[in-house]
Amino acid sequence: MSNEQLDQLRVKLDDVNLEILDLINNRAELVQQIGQVKEKQGANRFDPVRERDMLNLISKHNSGPFENSTIIHLFKEIFKAGLELQEDDHSKALLVSRKKKPEDTVIEINGEKFGDGNQHFIMGPCAVESYEQVSQVAAAIKRHGLKLLRGGAFKPRTSPYDFQGLGFEGLKILKRVADEYDLAVVSEIVNPADIEKAVEYVDVIQIGARNMQNFELLKAAGEVNKPVLLKRGMSATIAEFINAAEYIISKGNGNIILCERGIRTYEKATRNTLDITAVPILKQETHLPVMVDVTHSTGRRDLLLPAAKAALAIGADGVMAEVHPDPAVALSDSAQQMDIDTFDTFMKELLKK
Ligand code: PEP
Ligand code: MN
């Protein structure tokens, strides 16, 4: 074949491409019109029976050289693009997304405004063990002018034989101490049936990493009027994390703080791998406040301060860390909790200008 012939065929091919372009755009306009009619009727946009009929008609008229399977594949892509055109971007955006709500969500807890651009701190023991234990930590928190006390009463432990927490007794201790020191309580709830009762004792419902995709728990937390601190699952992608928050907001509760707490990787030097860039990604993609738990992400006392500095530097709204009067005898996470002296130094160093 001469070059001249090749050029002629290419010109023809370009013409056909442009014809196809016109045709698929004509088709798109028709699809949009159909979408408007369906919208008025309140009918579903996707109609599998109609799609099957269209494919049957196309296959019947197909005289090759493409096989029917190829033609069907191509047309299904065209159908799909048409359907996407009918759904406008706005209705597709998640309720937690910045596309839906460009301004930051600010959540007020005990005078602290999470998401207002300032830095906030949630400190306290891994688990509530006794009144004295929580009280000593609360006194230290108060000395630093902080407002939020954490402590686990329901502990989701890897082994069923490990300390499981004091349950509602633990929540009562937290509430009593918090009232004495004018602090707000952040505590994990693991059972959807406990939420209603727990809101009498906690100011923030924590949903832990192991429960990030416990959809019944997420929905139950979405039905109450209490801020929720949602932790990232240990093997959850950012998209899964965002969707977990969507479960909560979709039930009406938009007061959600996202907490990056490290993800599981092959690295063994730290307990988890702190995904630090999750912070700006979550801030860009959602309007929710984002914080970093430096205790569970690192699992190492020597890394708490540098990890906290990194979190604040990269734009986190807050930092969570665990503090225990005597970590050596703590009933959980004894290797990474700070004692009170270490906590004092940690806060001073972290806030040093
Ligand atoms: C906790 O913060 O008490 C806790 C158990 O953390 P995570 O759910 O992130 O493991
Ligand atoms: Mn812990």
JSON list of C-alpha atoms in Angstrom, two decimals, residues 34 51 85 118 143 183 185-186 191 209 220 266 275 281 348:
[
{"chain": "A", "resi": 34, "resn": "ILE", "atom": "CA", "xyz": [-34.79, 11.58, 29.27]},
{"chain": "A", "resi": 51, "resn": "GLU", "atom": "CA", "xyz": [-30.78, -1.27, 28.86]},
{"chain": "A", "resi": 85, "resn": "LEU", "atom": "CA", "xyz": [-24.09, 12.72, 32.99]},
{"chain": "A", "resi": 118, "resn": "ASN", "atom": "CA", "xyz": [-6.24, 26.45, 66.94]},
{"chain": "A", "resi": 143, "resn": "ARG", "atom": "CA", "xyz": [-2.38, 22.43, 85.18]},
{"chain": "A", "resi": 183, "resn": "LEU", "atom": "CA", "xyz": [-12.99, 18.78, 81.90]},
{"chain": "A", "resi": 185, "resn": "VAL", "atom": "CA", "xyz": [-14.92, 13.32, 78.75]},
{"chain": "A", "resi": 186, "resn": "VAL", "atom": "CA", "xyz": [-13.86, 11.49, 75.59]},
{"chain": "A", "resi": 191, "resn": "ASN", "atom": "CA", "xyz": [-21.77, -1.46, 71.56]},
{"chain": "A", "resi": 209, "resn": "ALA", "atom": "CA", "xyz": [-10.00, 1.70, 65.06]},
{"chain": "A", "resi": 220, "resn": "ALA", "atom": "CA", "xyz": [-26.23, 4.65, 66.30]},
{"chain": "A", "resi": 266, "resn": "TYR", "atom": "CA", "xyz": [5.15, -4.32, 57.16]},
{"chain": "A", "resi": 275, "resn": "ASP", "atom": "CA", "xyz": [0.19, 8.11, 57.84]},
{"chain": "A", "resi": 281, "resn": "ILE", "atom": "CA", "xyz": [-5.69, 14.84, 52.54]},
{"chain": "A", "resi": 348, "resn": "LYS", "atom": "CA", "xyz": [6.14, 22.37, 77.22]}
]
